[in-house]
XYZ file of C-alpha atoms in Angstrom:
733
model
C 9.187 -31.737 33.970
C 11.302 -30.306 36.793
C 9.400 -27.408 37.731
C 12.182 -24.517 37.884
C 12.950 -25.673 34.360
C 9.511 -25.399 33.171
C 9.191 -22.050 34.891
C 12.640 -20.630 33.306
C 11.721 -21.387 29.861
C 7.950 -19.943 30.423
C 9.411 -16.830 31.644
C 11.926 -16.495 28.642
C 10.142 -17.518 26.419
C 8.011 -14.364 26.769
C 11.478 -12.544 27.457
C 12.589 -13.606 24.132
C 9.160 -12.896 22.346
C 8.817 -9.133 24.126
C 12.544 -8.176 22.675
C 12.047 -9.635 18.828
C 9.104 -7.699 18.560
C 10.730 -4.787 19.762
C 13.229 -5.628 17.306
C 11.636 -6.576 14.411
C 9.752 -2.523 14.652
C 13.229 -1.864 12.692
C 14.165 1.224 14.900
C 16.779 -0.763 17.219
C 19.622 -0.044 15.356
C 21.762 -3.474 15.726
C 23.963 -3.026 17.689
C 21.851 -1.988 20.734
C 19.542 -5.816 19.178
C 23.389 -7.253 19.685
C 24.288 -6.909 22.409
C 20.823 -7.788 24.128
C 21.105 -10.762 21.918
C 23.769 -11.913 23.923
C 23.011 -10.822 27.524
C 19.716 -12.839 27.030
C 21.619 -16.122 26.092
C 23.961 -15.222 28.317
C 21.642 -14.934 31.423
C 19.905 -18.342 30.925
C 23.480 -20.300 32.122
C 23.149 -17.241 35.319
C 22.457 -20.178 38.013
C 23.043 -20.419 41.728
C 25.683 -18.619 44.103
C 26.293 -15.874 41.337
C 22.683 -14.803 41.749
C 22.918 -14.688 45.598
C 26.101 -12.147 45.472
C 26.024 -8.767 46.973
C 28.611 -7.340 44.458
C 27.121 -8.827 41.488
C 23.956 -6.790 42.236
C 26.237 -4.087 43.218
C 27.624 -4.310 39.574
C 24.763 -4.505 38.233
C 22.402 -1.187 40.588
C 26.047 0.484 38.934
C 24.984 -0.471 35.468
C 21.624 0.830 35.234
C 22.142 3.802 36.542
C 24.914 4.711 34.127
C 22.626 3.542 31.164
C 19.667 5.616 32.512
C 22.067 8.669 32.873
C 23.179 7.975 29.519
C 20.065 7.280 27.452
C 18.515 10.607 28.990
C 21.375 12.644 28.058
C 21.172 11.980 24.357
C 17.022 12.004 24.523
C 17.546 16.022 25.891
C 20.972 16.529 24.160
C 21.734 14.431 21.613
C 18.559 14.472 19.838
C 17.683 10.720 20.456
C 13.623 9.901 20.389
C 12.699 9.006 23.757
C 10.425 6.253 22.780
C 13.104 4.994 21.229
C 15.662 5.449 24.496
C 13.024 4.373 27.054
C 12.484 0.517 24.794
C 16.430 0.467 24.495
C 16.766 1.177 28.368
C 13.530 -1.890 29.235
C 15.789 -3.994 26.853
C 18.571 -3.562 29.033
C 16.369 -3.678 32.319
C 14.707 -6.450 31.075
C 17.837 -8.438 30.223
C 18.895 -7.288 33.974
C 16.172 -9.140 35.397
C 16.737 -12.252 34.067
C 20.111 -11.806 35.406
C 19.082 -11.447 38.464
C 16.653 -14.210 38.354
C 16.188 -14.859 42.334
C 12.100 -15.518 43.536
C 8.624 -15.589 42.400
C 8.603 -11.628 42.382
C 12.076 -11.502 40.487
C 9.998 -13.462 37.072
C 6.952 -11.797 37.937
C 8.751 -8.469 36.951
C 10.224 -10.755 33.691
C 6.691 -11.571 32.824
C 6.306 -7.342 33.303
C 8.360 -6.389 31.068
C 7.728 -8.464 28.477
C 4.145 -7.766 27.955
C 5.273 -4.078 28.072
C 7.584 -4.435 25.076
C 5.256 -6.232 23.549
C 2.687 -3.149 23.858
C 5.720 -1.173 22.885
C 6.070 -2.690 19.936
C 2.657 -1.877 18.571
C 3.865 1.756 18.325
C 7.447 0.498 16.581
C 6.476 -1.952 14.404
C 3.180 -3.857 14.153
C 3.746 -5.717 10.858
C 3.416 -9.933 10.693
C 6.680 -10.631 12.754
C 4.590 -8.807 15.468
C 1.576 -10.945 14.843
C 3.786 -14.149 15.247
C 5.566 -13.084 18.091
C 1.571 -11.745 20.001
C 0.465 -15.450 18.829
C 3.282 -16.607 20.794
C 2.801 -14.378 23.895
C -1.120 -16.083 23.721
C 0.281 -19.940 24.331
C 3.544 -18.581 26.620
C 1.383 -15.867 28.632
C -1.223 -18.921 30.749
C 2.477 -21.028 31.828
C 4.403 -18.810 32.552
C 2.004 -16.865 35.109
C -0.031 -20.290 35.968
C 3.452 -21.258 37.745
C 4.677 -18.621 38.182
C 1.247 -17.923 40.882
C 2.138 -21.912 42.022
C 5.840 -20.525 42.828
C 4.748 -17.885 44.603
C 2.507 -19.964 46.833
C 5.335 -22.840 46.999
C 7.929 -19.581 48.358
C 5.123 -18.601 50.538
C 3.929 -21.418 52.374
C 7.020 -23.406 52.680
C 9.201 -20.983 54.030
C 7.018 -20.787 57.129
C 6.453 -22.572 60.198
C 6.565 -25.885 59.341
C 3.184 -27.378 60.972
C 2.573 -31.043 63.221
C 5.753 -30.273 65.314
C 8.220 -28.951 63.041
C 7.800 -25.434 63.929
C 10.641 -23.542 62.945
C 12.076 -26.185 60.745
C 12.477 -24.648 57.079
C 11.527 -26.420 54.280
C 14.265 -27.025 51.363
C 12.348 -24.784 48.878
C 14.823 -25.401 46.135
C 14.563 -28.712 46.353
C 10.684 -28.399 46.145
C 11.191 -26.553 42.474
C 13.098 -29.211 41.397
C 10.522 -31.376 42.080
C 8.903 -33.347 38.762
C 6.150 -33.207 40.464
C 4.990 -30.633 40.912
C 4.351 -30.110 37.309
C 2.596 -32.610 34.510
C 2.092 -32.695 31.063
C -1.708 -31.718 32.164
C -1.051 -28.597 33.353
C 0.411 -27.108 30.603
C -2.403 -28.661 28.029
C -4.745 -27.241 30.106
C -3.045 -23.429 30.714
C -2.726 -23.655 27.011
C -6.232 -24.319 26.658
C -6.681 -21.450 27.914
C -5.590 -19.250 25.205
C -8.776 -20.018 23.560
C -10.534 -17.412 25.534
C -7.727 -14.616 26.018
C -7.915 -14.735 21.851
C -12.054 -14.790 21.721
C -11.059 -11.794 24.690
C -8.554 -9.654 22.415
C -10.593 -9.870 19.296
C -12.996 -8.705 20.909
C -11.460 -5.659 22.760
C -9.489 -4.896 19.915
C -12.624 -4.433 17.406
C -14.888 -2.436 19.264
C -11.912 -0.098 21.389
C -12.259 3.294 20.390
C -9.073 3.188 17.622
C -8.244 7.604 19.165
C -4.702 7.723 17.418
C -3.661 10.681 20.053
C -0.238 9.878 18.183
C 1.419 11.560 21.725
C 4.826 8.188 22.151
C 4.483 7.942 17.462
C 7.806 7.116 16.206
C 7.436 6.305 11.818
C 6.919 2.114 12.536
C 8.995 0.819 9.817
C 12.074 2.930 8.002
C 11.417 3.856 4.052
C 12.425 1.849 1.590
C 15.132 3.923 -0.256
C 14.419 4.288 -4.533
C 17.012 3.906 -6.563
C 15.944 6.828 -9.305
C 12.774 8.256 -7.565
C 15.198 11.480 -5.789
C 16.511 14.848 -7.813
C 18.688 12.850 -9.183
C 19.888 9.016 -11.032
C 23.491 7.776 -12.530
C 23.774 5.835 -15.295
C 24.597 3.075 -13.390
C 22.050 2.544 -10.822
C 19.731 0.410 -12.013
C 21.785 -2.465 -12.036
C 22.760 -2.440 -8.470
C 18.794 -2.989 -8.377
C 17.450 -5.491 -10.842
C 18.098 -8.270 -8.659
C 16.435 -6.700 -5.306
C 13.343 -8.963 -4.671
C 11.853 -6.085 -1.538
C 8.629 -6.004 -2.490
C 7.684 -2.369 -2.991
C 3.799 -1.942 -4.053
C 1.052 -4.555 -4.407
C -1.579 -4.273 -7.660
C -5.040 -6.173 -7.394
C -6.722 -5.796 -10.257
C -10.320 -6.266 -10.208
C -12.850 -9.435 -11.062
C -8.885 -11.671 -11.204
C -10.448 -14.975 -13.214
C -9.397 -18.194 -11.618
C -5.897 -18.762 -12.508
C -4.271 -15.258 -13.905
C -1.192 -14.982 -15.667
C 1.709 -15.377 -13.176
C 3.486 -12.381 -14.692
C 1.832 -8.991 -16.223
C 3.528 -5.390 -16.890
C 1.641 -2.670 -15.068
C 4.046 0.239 -15.712
C 3.423 2.720 -13.287
C 5.173 6.046 -13.731
C 6.992 7.536 -10.863
C 9.869 10.782 -11.219
C 10.767 12.923 -14.287
C 13.834 13.579 -15.120
C 14.182 17.093 -17.535
C 18.324 17.618 -17.382
C 21.486 15.394 -18.474
C 25.020 16.260 -18.085
C 26.768 13.521 -19.709
C 27.094 10.685 -16.936
C 24.142 10.954 -14.498
C 20.251 13.158 -14.959
C 18.183 15.686 -12.389
C 15.596 17.678 -12.368
C 15.297 21.216 -12.484
C 13.279 23.533 -10.002
C 9.372 23.186 -11.278
C 8.588 25.684 -13.693
C 5.468 27.735 -11.865
C 6.233 26.743 -8.479
C 6.700 24.231 -5.949
C 4.554 21.292 -5.356
C 0.720 21.734 -5.415
C -2.210 20.372 -3.861
C -4.181 18.006 -6.218
C -7.985 18.736 -6.390
C -9.933 16.596 -3.980
C -14.118 15.691 -3.630
C -14.759 13.894 -0.182
C -11.873 10.909 -0.619
C -11.680 11.559 -4.475
C -8.647 13.357 -6.382
C -8.775 13.750 -9.360
C -5.509 13.959 -11.899
C -6.820 14.168 -14.893
C -10.198 14.338 -13.752
C -11.965 13.745 -10.782
C -13.000 9.742 -10.705
C -16.540 8.152 -11.887
C -16.275 4.635 -9.695
C -19.337 3.725 -11.732
C -17.466 4.338 -15.396
C -13.968 3.691 -14.407
C -11.491 0.653 -14.009
C -10.886 0.662 -9.718
C -6.807 -0.879 -9.643
C -6.192 -1.201 -5.832
C -2.766 -0.545 -5.425
C -0.938 -0.865 -1.171
C 2.267 1.246 -1.643
C 4.884 0.593 2.146
C 6.503 3.823 2.980
C 9.239 4.997 0.203
C 11.773 7.325 0.301
C 11.072 10.242 -1.652
C 7.674 9.058 -0.986
C 6.507 9.087 -4.592
C 3.068 7.456 -5.418
C 3.876 5.397 -8.432
C 1.086 5.599 -10.956
C -0.454 3.325 -13.414
C -0.683 4.194 -17.010
C -4.159 5.719 -18.140
C -4.901 6.496 -14.749
C -7.094 9.634 -14.348
C -7.417 9.826 -10.516
C -7.280 7.804 -7.279
C -9.431 7.067 -4.721
C -8.004 6.981 -1.462
C -10.064 6.824 2.474
C -9.540 9.304 5.519
C -7.815 8.083 8.332
C -9.261 8.662 11.547
C -6.888 10.261 14.478
C -8.546 12.346 17.537
C -11.647 10.638 16.491
C -11.727 13.591 13.083
C -10.635 12.184 9.901
C -7.461 13.124 8.232
C -6.927 12.652 4.450
C -4.552 12.429 2.181
C -2.497 15.157 1.465
C -1.209 14.560 -2.939
C 0.524 16.907 -4.477
C 1.978 17.734 -8.266
C 4.912 18.624 -9.972
C 5.026 20.169 -13.028
C 5.885 17.088 -15.209
C 2.726 15.528 -13.378
C 4.923 13.986 -10.563
C 2.519 12.709 -8.005
C 4.132 12.576 -4.181
C 1.714 12.160 -0.708
C 2.943 13.783 2.909
C 5.344 11.458 4.776
C 3.974 12.242 7.651
C 1.814 9.171 7.939
C 2.832 7.348 11.152
C 5.435 5.139 7.932
C 2.909 3.091 7.136
C 2.326 3.891 3.375
C -0.586 4.401 1.379
C -2.977 1.795 0.095
C -5.095 3.674 -3.187
C -7.079 3.020 -5.403
C -6.436 4.040 -9.215
C -9.555 4.735 -12.124
C -7.748 4.335 -15.113
C -10.793 5.878 -17.524
C -11.556 4.254 -20.262
C -10.267 5.094 -23.092
C -6.517 6.478 -23.818
C -5.182 8.568 -21.611
C -2.054 11.561 -21.219
C -0.153 12.537 -18.297
C -2.110 15.223 -16.492
C 0.759 18.334 -18.118
C -0.115 18.626 -21.471
C -2.796 21.581 -20.384
C -0.343 23.570 -18.173
C 2.152 23.593 -21.358
C 1.213 26.778 -23.775
C 1.476 29.075 -20.639
C 5.305 28.774 -20.630
C 5.732 27.765 -24.336
C 9.448 29.494 -24.647
C 10.571 27.468 -20.551
C 9.190 24.648 -21.955
C 10.883 24.788 -24.956
C 14.730 24.696 -23.218
C 13.365 22.835 -20.129
C 13.093 19.420 -22.439
C 16.050 20.147 -24.940
C 18.468 20.611 -22.940
C 21.996 18.924 -23.671
C 25.013 18.778 -22.368
C 27.942 21.578 -23.910
C 30.865 18.735 -24.427
C 27.825 16.180 -25.947
C 30.000 14.489 -29.339
C 28.548 15.606 -32.657
C 28.561 12.294 -33.886
C 25.140 11.610 -32.066
C 23.164 14.246 -33.927
C 24.895 12.281 -36.729
C 23.481 9.514 -35.635
C 20.274 10.337 -34.743
C 19.918 11.890 -38.639
C 20.736 8.766 -40.040
C 17.974 7.280 -38.038
C 15.292 9.143 -38.799
C 16.150 9.832 -41.994
C 12.783 8.846 -43.764
C 10.428 10.000 -40.843
C 8.995 13.517 -40.606
C 6.914 13.863 -37.323
C 7.994 14.280 -33.864
C 6.285 10.642 -33.691
C 7.513 9.165 -36.394
C 11.046 10.110 -35.034
C 10.682 8.441 -32.002
C 9.140 5.086 -33.408
C 12.038 5.344 -35.774
C 14.686 5.375 -32.529
C 13.025 3.350 -30.290
C 13.245 0.325 -33.060
C 16.825 1.059 -33.990
C 17.292 0.675 -30.153
C 15.465 -1.913 -29.161
C 17.749 -4.803 -31.480
C 20.362 -4.143 -29.410
C 21.468 -6.047 -25.589
C 20.300 -5.490 -22.605
C 22.657 -6.394 -19.579
C 23.387 -5.714 -16.233
C 27.310 -5.587 -16.618
C 28.116 -1.818 -16.719
C 30.053 -2.241 -20.127
C 30.113 1.777 -20.756
C 29.856 2.648 -16.916
C 33.741 3.655 -16.694
C 33.596 5.271 -20.350
C 34.544 9.031 -19.817
C 31.270 9.707 -21.712
C 28.563 6.272 -20.935
C 26.270 7.454 -23.375
C 28.914 7.365 -26.833
C 30.586 4.252 -25.627
C 27.418 3.230 -25.373
C 25.902 4.118 -28.716
C 29.419 3.183 -30.697
C 30.979 0.598 -28.517
C 29.230 -1.671 -26.835
C 25.559 -1.282 -28.036
C 24.773 -3.008 -24.988
C 23.575 -1.795 -20.923
C 20.703 -1.862 -18.649
C 17.291 0.183 -19.603
C 19.136 3.993 -18.530
C 21.615 3.023 -21.081
C 18.401 2.388 -23.501
C 16.399 5.441 -22.457
C 18.597 7.977 -22.528
C 20.057 7.237 -25.598
C 16.419 7.857 -27.208
C 16.160 10.577 -24.892
C 19.455 12.986 -25.776
C 18.903 11.243 -29.611
C 15.395 12.728 -30.613
C 16.542 16.391 -28.569
C 19.185 16.653 -31.045
C 17.293 17.009 -33.571
C 15.184 19.234 -31.594
C 11.994 17.122 -30.235
C 11.468 17.953 -26.328
C 11.777 14.508 -24.517
C 11.948 13.575 -20.591
C 13.555 10.480 -18.852
C 11.057 9.032 -16.564
C 10.995 6.643 -13.696
C 9.349 4.069 -12.316
C 8.189 0.162 -12.256
C 6.972 -2.515 -15.144
C 6.301 -5.479 -13.807
C 4.434 -7.760 -11.689
C 5.167 -11.040 -10.308
C 1.392 -13.080 -9.047
C 1.200 -14.497 -5.887
C -1.507 -17.298 -5.542
C -2.188 -17.128 -1.108
C -3.035 -13.611 -1.486
C -4.154 -12.683 -5.235
C -2.170 -9.488 -5.788
C 0.451 -8.889 -8.082
C 3.826 -8.758 -6.163
C 6.308 -4.784 -7.574
C 10.128 -5.111 -6.590
C 12.344 -2.905 -6.261
C 14.025 -5.016 -9.805
C 11.356 -4.401 -11.097
C 12.588 -0.655 -11.083
C 12.445 0.861 -14.821
C 13.094 3.845 -16.961
C 11.937 5.250 -19.671
C 11.004 7.660 -22.558
C 8.795 10.021 -22.597
C 8.281 12.394 -26.223
C 6.835 15.696 -26.713
C 4.063 15.910 -29.386
C 2.056 18.950 -29.883
C -0.882 17.368 -30.789
C -1.444 14.295 -28.749
C 0.748 14.992 -25.933
C 3.019 13.229 -23.845
C 3.965 9.629 -25.115
C 5.788 7.168 -23.596
C 8.284 4.971 -25.445
C 10.433 2.602 -24.471
C 13.184 1.743 -26.417
C 14.761 -1.449 -23.807
C 15.073 -4.457 -25.447
C 11.959 -7.693 -24.463
C 14.454 -8.866 -21.829
C 14.990 -6.172 -19.938
C 11.618 -5.157 -19.691
C 10.109 -9.022 -18.384
C 9.690 -8.629 -14.180
C 12.777 -11.786 -11.996
C 10.807 -14.486 -11.602
C 11.481 -16.089 -8.529
C 10.822 -20.436 -8.386
C 11.574 -23.181 -5.653
C 10.699 -23.533 -2.310
C 11.595 -20.711 -0.619
C 10.133 -18.500 -3.529
C 6.476 -20.158 -2.210
C 7.426 -19.792 1.335
C 8.125 -16.036 0.742
C 4.712 -15.462 -1.066
C 3.045 -17.580 1.481
C 4.714 -15.152 3.667
C 3.723 -12.351 1.878
C -0.150 -12.967 1.659
C 0.017 -13.552 5.101
C 1.933 -9.850 5.545
C -0.937 -8.624 3.300
C -3.896 -9.733 5.133
C -2.563 -8.827 8.364
C -1.925 -5.250 7.161
C -5.608 -4.380 5.510
C -7.653 -6.392 8.475
C -5.301 -5.400 12.063
C -2.973 -2.438 11.206
C -5.515 -0.897 8.616
C -8.351 -1.461 11.520
C -9.065 2.397 12.184
C -12.323 4.226 13.041
C -13.627 4.044 10.039
C -14.119 0.385 10.207
C -15.178 0.343 13.910
C -17.807 2.533 12.487
C -18.836 0.574 9.701
C -18.960 -3.181 12.166
C -21.450 -0.217 14.139
C -23.617 0.179 11.569
C -24.082 -3.057 10.374
C -24.300 -4.067 14.003
C -27.311 -1.494 14.638
C -28.994 -2.061 11.375
C -29.441 -5.583 11.981
C -31.071 -5.109 16.026
C -33.148 -2.163 14.084
C -34.785 -3.959 11.790
C -35.203 -7.700 14.338
C -36.484 -4.140 16.535
C -39.592 -3.096 13.896
C -39.923 -6.454 13.630
C -41.016 -7.269 16.991
C -42.699 -4.247 16.989
C -44.989 -5.147 13.648
C -45.650 -8.323 15.364
C -46.643 -7.029 18.394
C -49.543 -4.729 16.706
C -50.321 -7.393 14.629
C -51.503 -8.934 18.082
C -53.005 -6.582 20.062
C -55.125 -5.427 16.800
C -56.604 -9.087 17.585
C -56.987 -8.756 20.731
C -54.891 -11.663 21.232
C -52.561 -12.447 23.988
C -50.133 -14.845 23.132
C -46.728 -15.529 24.206
C -43.710 -15.421 22.037
C -44.759 -17.462 19.319
C -43.194 -20.816 19.329
C -39.338 -21.744 17.601
C -40.598 -23.584 14.220
C -37.557 -25.750 14.890
C -38.465 -28.608 11.971
C -37.695 -25.363 10.353
C -34.578 -24.064 11.515
C -33.030 -27.836 11.712
C -34.452 -27.664 7.846
C -33.187 -25.013 6.774
C -29.723 -25.797 8.528
C -29.698 -28.738 6.940
C -29.824 -26.938 3.591
C -27.147 -24.404 4.217
C -24.940 -27.517 4.683
C -25.969 -28.930 1.972
C -25.608 -25.975 -0.592
C -22.098 -25.673 1.581
C -20.820 -29.181 0.137
C -22.359 -28.175 -2.974
C -20.899 -25.248 -3.719
C -17.500 -26.526 -1.872
C -18.088 -29.720 -4.736
C -18.506 -27.168 -7.308
C -15.360 -25.223 -6.575
C -13.243 -27.935 -5.919
C -14.126 -28.872 -9.658
C -13.621 -25.477 -11.244
C -10.637 -25.859 -9.931
C -9.472 -28.991 -10.682
C -10.133 -27.418 -14.374
C -13.123 -29.905 -15.468
C -16.190 -27.544 -14.701
C -14.574 -24.117 -16.485
C -17.475 -24.394 -19.077
C -16.748 -23.557 -22.555
C -12.857 -24.038 -21.860
C -11.090 -26.475 -24.275
C -8.971 -29.457 -22.726
C -6.814 -29.610 -21.497
C -4.412 -31.585 -24.487
C -5.901 -27.939 -26.769
C -4.667 -25.910 -24.839
C -0.961 -27.316 -24.163
C -0.967 -26.926 -28.114
C -1.996 -23.605 -28.490
C 1.000 -22.840 -25.480
C 2.930 -24.739 -28.579
C 2.265 -23.117 -31.738
C 3.107 -19.390 -30.020
C 6.052 -20.593 -28.828
C 7.433 -21.844 -32.139
C 5.714 -18.254 -33.366
C 8.413 -16.811 -30.359
C 11.159 -18.546 -31.754
C 10.717 -18.040 -35.483
C 10.316 -14.107 -35.185
C 13.504 -14.278 -32.768
C 15.035 -15.958 -35.921
C 13.745 -12.839 -37.861
C 14.555 -10.198 -35.777
C 11.309 -9.480 -34.912
C 10.579 -10.753 -30.925
C 7.818 -10.103 -29.066
C 7.541 -7.665 -26.477
C 6.673 -9.560 -22.957
C 3.940 -6.681 -23.020
C 2.874 -7.660 -26.516
C 0.063 -10.610 -27.094
C 0.860 -12.713 -30.597
C -2.021 -11.111 -31.970
C -1.178 -7.327 -31.325
C 1.941 -7.989 -32.104
C 1.404 -9.666 -34.847
C -0.633 -6.390 -36.052
C 2.740 -3.655 -35.265
C 4.562 -6.079 -38.142
C 1.502 -5.946 -40.309
C 1.989 -1.704 -39.621
C 5.746 -2.037 -40.705
C 4.424 -4.467 -43.141
C 6.974 -6.692 -42.071
C 7.639 -10.290 -43.982
C 6.381 -12.574 -41.247
C 3.497 -10.604 -40.378
C 0.782 -12.463 -42.611
C 2.280 -15.563 -41.000
C 2.186 -14.549 -37.742
C -1.151 -13.029 -38.278
C -3.004 -16.475 -39.588
C -0.517 -18.447 -36.484
C -1.706 -16.255 -33.892
C -4.821 -16.204 -35.454
C -5.251 -19.815 -34.152
C -3.638 -19.611 -31.432
C -6.497 -17.386 -29.921
C -9.178 -19.641 -31.558
C -7.480 -22.186 -29.850
C -6.582 -20.815 -26.426
C -9.178 -18.937 -25.107
C -12.129 -20.492 -27.785
C -13.902 -23.060 -27.921
C -11.601 -24.614 -30.970
C -9.316 -27.289 -31.010
C -6.342 -27.245 -32.727
C -5.213 -31.131 -34.788
C -2.229 -32.329 -34.100
C -1.877 -32.115 -37.987
C -2.714 -28.964 -38.165
C -0.438 -27.955 -35.212
C 2.767 -29.482 -37.179
C 1.898 -27.673 -40.583
C 1.945 -24.386 -39.102
C 4.771 -25.426 -36.977
C 6.285 -26.288 -40.070
C 5.332 -23.312 -42.085
C 7.274 -21.591 -39.072
C 10.951 -23.043 -39.216
C 11.113 -22.189 -42.598
C 10.123 -18.803 -42.462
C 12.678 -18.745 -39.612
C 15.069 -20.575 -42.044
C 14.397 -17.986 -45.486
C 17.297 -15.748 -45.497
C 16.236 -11.877 -44.758
C 15.249 -9.073 -47.064
C 18.196 -7.605 -45.417
C 20.819 -10.171 -46.141
């Protein structure tokens, strides 16, 4: 390996890592990133006489002066952020150094600039890409610094007069730098070993160095995710464009996850509410009674319907990426939140949450673009949105607000509604009738009604197919035509399990729309007329999906243990260390007093090496045993009370047969209902399939989750009954 090429590779590696760390923050414009990448690539091939050309150096100096003047003008007169203009100029300066490298001093400047860019990247980014760049820095920095020191010594010593009778004769330094004998594999391996103490020292400094958070040069660390349907308006044509978007918006961590959680769970997270429909889109009128007001807080606990009780309520942790607008998605049944304070300048800063008249919760967007980590507490038993307690104060305004209809709405909509709800007398009964009527139609992302002059009427009377916005809009408008207050709600419905990070990922494609119906006795009640096909999350499979899951799990851990590490977490570590040494001190003091009372002058008690060895051996044995038990349990053979694998497969086969029969009979089970719960719903409806569905669901539940087994004969008999029921003519036919 030629010394010059190895040194060049190490320094270029550092430079590229520094620039990648800057670019990964998402703040540098694509044009700047592209020009920087081209400059770095071209500078690799600049060698020989061009590097020593005076005209070439003069051209670079003029370019740098002009660039400095341009960046200063942008910052002073055009409102560009000062730190970003500095970062862009630093990237240009790095390209200049790479394209003008001649001596060891130039290489040292490249190394220093790369380190400064890595430091700047902690402000601009700090995500998982930064972590990878940091690991690369830890490995490449010893190479660059060791080889840089050797180059400086070579250039400094051999350009001096030669000794031993060769005074005044210059040495060919270029030939020495091209030598293959200066650097060997052993030197590179030895330099790489230095990465271990460097990493450990960095970790110690990271834990011990105070987290001050002055924010002097702070900019938003990443661009907010702009969510369609969470702003002041939502168009009927908007949902189909994001249904296939796999960008993760938030992560849900339910408590006490089982060993093998279901791959998909339908978490309903409420986002924004709309009250005004103009025939093509929904919008929000100004809040009755003023703007958002702050949510009541007691320490780190925030109240929605009441202050949470951590000992009684169910706690669900949610990690939210920054959104625009800064909406806090609220789980169905939430009574409140808990949000840990962040420390700045040594003082705690509590999250600023607000709520509007329609129960929409938002957080302060001034949180450096890192999103929000909050624990949602779910009350035991049913819970309703907090807005019910404010309704009676403004009854007239409330009624007008939620029964508004477009002036040109076709009278056929009211006629259709009256036919659908003919046998119902209560608001909730009428709402259920409309929900059943619409849920039988077809879900599709193809906007068959999107180009129509009146998309809602076209959906109701011609296509009978659309996405969730069409179904929720149809239900809300239909009920308003008969005087029932409704509001259109957007949020998320879904969640796919990440087995590496053990959380459920909710993506942009899980955005959903549903309806809330006002009942005088119940308050706001949720209804979802979208067919089951539109509620199921989009599940990705294959190699790339697995890679994405691993990366997302790593990103989650990086955020928890590094990005969110603040003065509060440092204080917790310090308290634990202090308690440990305090207990040791008290133990030693007590031992000394006992010795003094006995008037015995004894040195420190000898270390019981046999006991230590026994404890260590026992710990190793227990650890090995625990590992074996864990492996045994993971294999499925050690789960106490679990049915054999064959029984589980039989139960799943029975469930699939039941679902197929229900689909054939036109009463398909929604993805958010268990077989037994859906059978109970069919019983309430007095459906012909109710009795058979109940019997099959009970056998499925007993075989799948209980200790009972399902024989092949019984399975075949039940499947035969289901096939017969599916083929039998329906009552309506």
